[in-house]
C-alpha atoms as one frame of an Amber mdcrd trajectory, in Angstrom:
protein
  -0.010   0.029  -0.002   1.071   3.631  -0.417   2.192   5.259   2.937   3.023
   8.725   4.204   2.782  10.880   7.175  -0.636  12.365   6.188  -2.363   8.858
   5.937  -4.688   8.500   8.968  -6.014   5.035   8.155  -4.396   2.202   6.433
  -5.511  -1.178   5.277  -3.016  -3.847   4.001  -3.796  -4.710   0.331  -2.212
  -7.300  -1.686  -1.298  -4.866  -4.318   2.098  -3.252  -4.184   3.820  -0.780
  -6.529   6.179  -1.928  -9.216   9.201  -0.653  -7.317  10.699  -1.377  -3.938
   9.012   1.621  -2.539   5.923   1.398  -0.276   2.828   2.025  -2.279  -0.404
   4.825  -1.673  -4.071   3.607   1.482  -6.576   4.935   3.742  -9.086   2.749
   3.877 -10.645  -6.699   3.680 -14.782  -9.858   0.238 -16.403 -11.913  -2.516
 -16.019 -13.189  -6.123 -18.543 -14.003  -8.792 -20.108 -10.712  -9.734 -23.198
 -10.910 -12.099 -22.026  -7.593 -13.502 -18.853  -7.591 -15.509 -16.485  -4.642
 -15.770 -16.226  -5.442 -19.468 -19.856  -4.683 -19.722 -19.384  -1.373 -17.815
 -16.579  -0.334 -20.003 -18.429  -1.146 -23.188 -21.521   0.757 -22.001 -19.624
   3.814 -20.980 -17.221   4.095 -24.003 -20.205   3.796 -26.297 -22.044   6.471
 -24.527 -21.929   9.811 -26.603 -19.943  12.735 -24.963 -18.111  10.578 -22.424
 -14.327  11.451 -22.373 -11.673   8.858 -21.832 -11.030  10.357 -18.462 -14.722
   9.858 -17.419 -15.002   6.299 -18.818 -13.074   4.582 -16.020 -14.685   1.587
 -14.481 -14.491  -0.206 -11.051 -13.753  -3.688 -10.124 -16.701  -6.346 -10.175
 -18.793  -6.357  -7.035 -20.788  -9.309  -6.113 -24.625  -8.741  -6.162 -26.405
  -9.167  -2.918 -23.454 -10.173  -0.833 -21.903  -8.236   2.001 -18.803  -6.342
   1.287 -16.743  -4.131   3.686 -15.574  -0.890   2.297 -14.440   2.424   3.358
 -16.371   5.619   2.270 -13.748   8.046   0.709 -16.075  10.793  -0.628 -19.752
  11.762  -0.596 -21.000  13.878  -3.407 -24.753  13.051  -2.842 -26.865  10.044
  -1.954 -26.672   9.324  -5.640 -22.880   9.400  -5.902 -20.439   8.102  -3.309
 -16.784   6.951  -3.792 -15.981   3.891  -1.691 -13.057   1.749  -1.405 -13.603
  -2.142  -1.008 -11.249  -3.446   1.701 -10.493  -6.640   0.020  -8.206  -6.214
  -2.961 -10.198  -7.112  -6.148  -7.632  -5.833  -8.763  -5.652  -7.991 -10.967
  -2.065  -7.472  -9.394   0.084  -8.671 -12.239  -1.965  -6.479 -14.713  -1.658
  -3.561 -12.473   1.934  -3.624 -12.094   2.303  -3.764 -15.894   0.134  -0.736
 -16.321   1.862   1.102 -13.596   5.298   0.638 -15.278   3.572   1.876 -18.520
   2.363   5.028 -16.494   5.694   5.642 -15.011   7.385   5.610 -18.523   4.606
   7.979 -20.047   4.726  10.431 -17.018   8.646  10.537 -16.696   8.962  10.845
 -20.416   7.291  14.280 -20.483  10.037  17.095 -20.843   7.644  19.664 -19.365
   4.181  19.338 -17.455   1.278  19.571 -19.987  -1.175  22.535 -19.712  -3.785
  20.373 -18.013  -6.809  20.918 -15.706  -8.899  18.046 -14.999 -12.582  17.950
 -13.919 -14.128  16.442 -10.904 -14.664  12.766 -11.429 -11.962  12.437 -13.983
  -9.444   9.588 -14.018  -5.797  10.917 -14.402  -2.254   9.854 -13.603  -0.979
  11.338 -10.182   2.436  11.578  -8.526   2.377  10.308  -4.992   4.853  11.599
  -2.349   7.209   8.655  -2.995   7.819  10.013  -6.374   5.870   7.273  -8.139
   3.045   7.626 -10.499  -0.292   6.082  -9.939  -3.871   5.930 -11.183  -6.095
   8.585  -9.533  -9.505  10.012  -9.636 -10.250  13.721  -9.181 -12.293  14.541
  -6.036 -11.974  18.452  -5.838 -10.190  21.204  -8.059  -9.118  24.385  -6.833
  -7.092  27.280  -8.429  -3.638  25.707  -7.946  -4.303  22.197  -6.481  -6.428
  18.964  -7.012  -7.636  16.426  -4.286  -6.923  13.053  -5.674  -8.060   9.653
  -4.663  -5.459   7.149  -5.502  -7.789   4.693  -7.127  -5.965   1.379  -6.469
  -4.836   1.986  -2.923  -7.424   4.328  -1.228  -5.269   7.333  -0.241  -6.495
  10.797  -0.581  -3.999  13.617  -1.213  -3.981  17.248  -2.313  -1.473  17.631
  -5.078  -0.427  20.560  -7.525  -1.213  20.437 -11.127   2.359  19.791 -11.935
   1.994  16.170 -10.346  -0.885  15.405 -12.703  -0.859  13.900 -16.345  -3.898
  13.072 -18.563  -4.824   9.537 -18.579  -4.545   7.275 -21.539  -7.288   4.890
 -22.350  -4.861   1.917 -22.053  -4.287   2.841 -18.496  -7.995   2.244 -17.563
  -7.568  -1.544 -17.644  -7.603  -3.289 -15.252 -10.644  -1.816 -13.644  -9.954
   0.406 -10.592 -10.505  -0.635  -6.885 -12.259   2.754  -6.307 -15.975   2.322
  -6.657 -18.875   4.660  -7.480 -22.137   3.979  -5.745 -25.485   5.350  -4.961
 -28.031   4.456  -2.305 -30.516   1.950  -3.405 -34.154   2.396  -2.669 -34.250
   6.006  -1.767 -34.933   9.367  -3.699 -34.934  12.972  -2.753 -38.027  14.154
  -0.841 -38.180  17.204  -3.193 -36.976  16.294  -6.519 -33.374  16.980  -5.811
 -30.910  16.136  -2.989 -30.746  18.986  -0.461 -27.317  20.275   0.755 -28.448
  19.388   4.178 -29.017  15.667   3.150 -25.704  15.471   1.589 -23.876  16.996
   4.482 -25.613  14.811   6.932 -24.592  11.659   4.846 -21.137  12.961   4.639
 -21.017  13.487   8.403 -22.264   9.936   8.925 -20.081   8.106   6.458 -17.027
  10.126   5.352 -13.883   7.853   6.404 -16.121   5.279   7.987 -16.162   1.481
   7.321 -19.505   0.255   6.023 -20.931  -3.026   4.934 -22.606  -2.643   1.470
 -24.526  -4.851  -0.634 -24.629  -4.233  -4.353 -28.221  -4.641  -5.758 -27.632
  -3.561  -9.384 -25.348  -1.563 -11.595 -26.105   1.138 -14.341 -23.769   3.388
 -16.225 -20.707   2.570 -14.042 -22.528   3.119 -10.820 -23.508   0.412  -8.214
 -26.831   0.886  -6.489 -26.037  -0.271  -3.014 -27.670  -0.767   0.455 -25.387
   0.319   3.108 -25.043  -0.537   6.936 -22.719   0.990   9.470 -21.972  -0.583
  12.753 -22.613   1.587  15.902 -22.287   0.929  19.662 -26.060   0.339  19.769
 -26.158  -1.937  16.766 -26.178  -1.888  13.064 -27.576   1.121  11.322 -29.279
   1.149   7.948 -27.991   4.209   6.231 -30.893   4.733   3.835 -33.502   4.240
   6.636 -31.548   6.774   8.734 -32.023   9.481   5.942 -35.768   8.632   5.591
 -36.127   8.911   9.423 -34.701  12.425   9.375 -36.828  13.452   6.333 -33.867
  13.865   4.075 -35.000  11.092   1.720 -38.026   9.082   0.976 -38.535   5.435
  -0.225 -38.482   4.964  -4.075 -42.080   4.421  -5.330 -42.638   0.911  -6.175
 -44.148   0.760  -9.745 -46.983  -1.796  -9.939 -46.267  -4.682 -12.233 -48.956
  -4.618 -14.924 -47.953  -7.701 -16.906 -48.530 -11.350 -16.215 -46.385 -12.761
 -13.523 -44.366 -15.669 -14.788 -43.396 -17.037 -11.568 -45.902 -19.461  -9.827
 -44.996 -18.561  -6.193 -44.368 -14.903  -6.017 -44.310 -11.395  -7.575 -41.676
 -10.701 -10.234 -41.443  -7.022  -9.480 -37.712  -6.462  -9.032 -38.113  -3.331
  -6.879 -40.219  -5.126  -4.490 -37.765  -8.135  -4.328 -35.081  -5.759  -3.354
 -37.132  -4.241  -0.662 -37.984  -7.639   0.727 -34.245  -8.600   0.626 -33.427
  -5.502   2.542 -36.025  -6.120   5.173 -34.920  -9.706   5.583 -31.471  -8.438
   6.194 -32.587  -6.121   8.863 -34.766  -8.767  10.559 -31.912 -11.079  10.480
 -29.709  -8.529  12.348 -32.335  -7.754  14.940 -32.668 -11.447  15.649 -28.895
 -11.917  16.115 -28.807  -9.118  18.565
């Protein structure tokens, strides 16, 4: 993992950089995803107007199975950046691409005139002098806040420590994962700053257990739980309780159900799964 004095939390990953130096992590779960990253990549690159920097994809997550992760950034309940604690990156392929990135970045005679946008993938230099894959979290006049996408560190660096990403650097998929909360919507058509701030206060830097329910346009819809002294808290239900979100409307199924022993409404199934999970937790306490 990448280490420096500013890293407050660290989790041992099985990925290491292609040199003898320690590699960037702030923030240990299951194979067999039903949604492949190749499908993600294909869908994103075919979308009109999507730049190479915005077309990065995450590692596969298993659907409907618990996965421990660290929340690195909350932009809204519809976009959270999380870092799965178990390494899911192909280590050998990652080392190869990191060597390619190093050659590309150190071969530049002068830093390019480059200003990335929030959410862009990029090449970013860490304090160890090595170059890694990063994703832009914030942009200011002279610096950029970067999440090192395969290790979990967050650093603020000058523009001189960034290079535009090449499409070949986006494979293998990144450990950093984009998520949205499943089953909830804004109470008034759009998420309020208060709702986003409350969610950030609740989750930023915290370890959570999430379950991926589905994936669309590179973003996983997840249910999320956080352990507390009093028990396990369902994040979505907490927002609803405070009036900062409401349950998504279940659209009635108007067709003929093809199953003999239950409704085939997918949204209802997800609701039932969530309630069963909560009930199981209550019975265990």
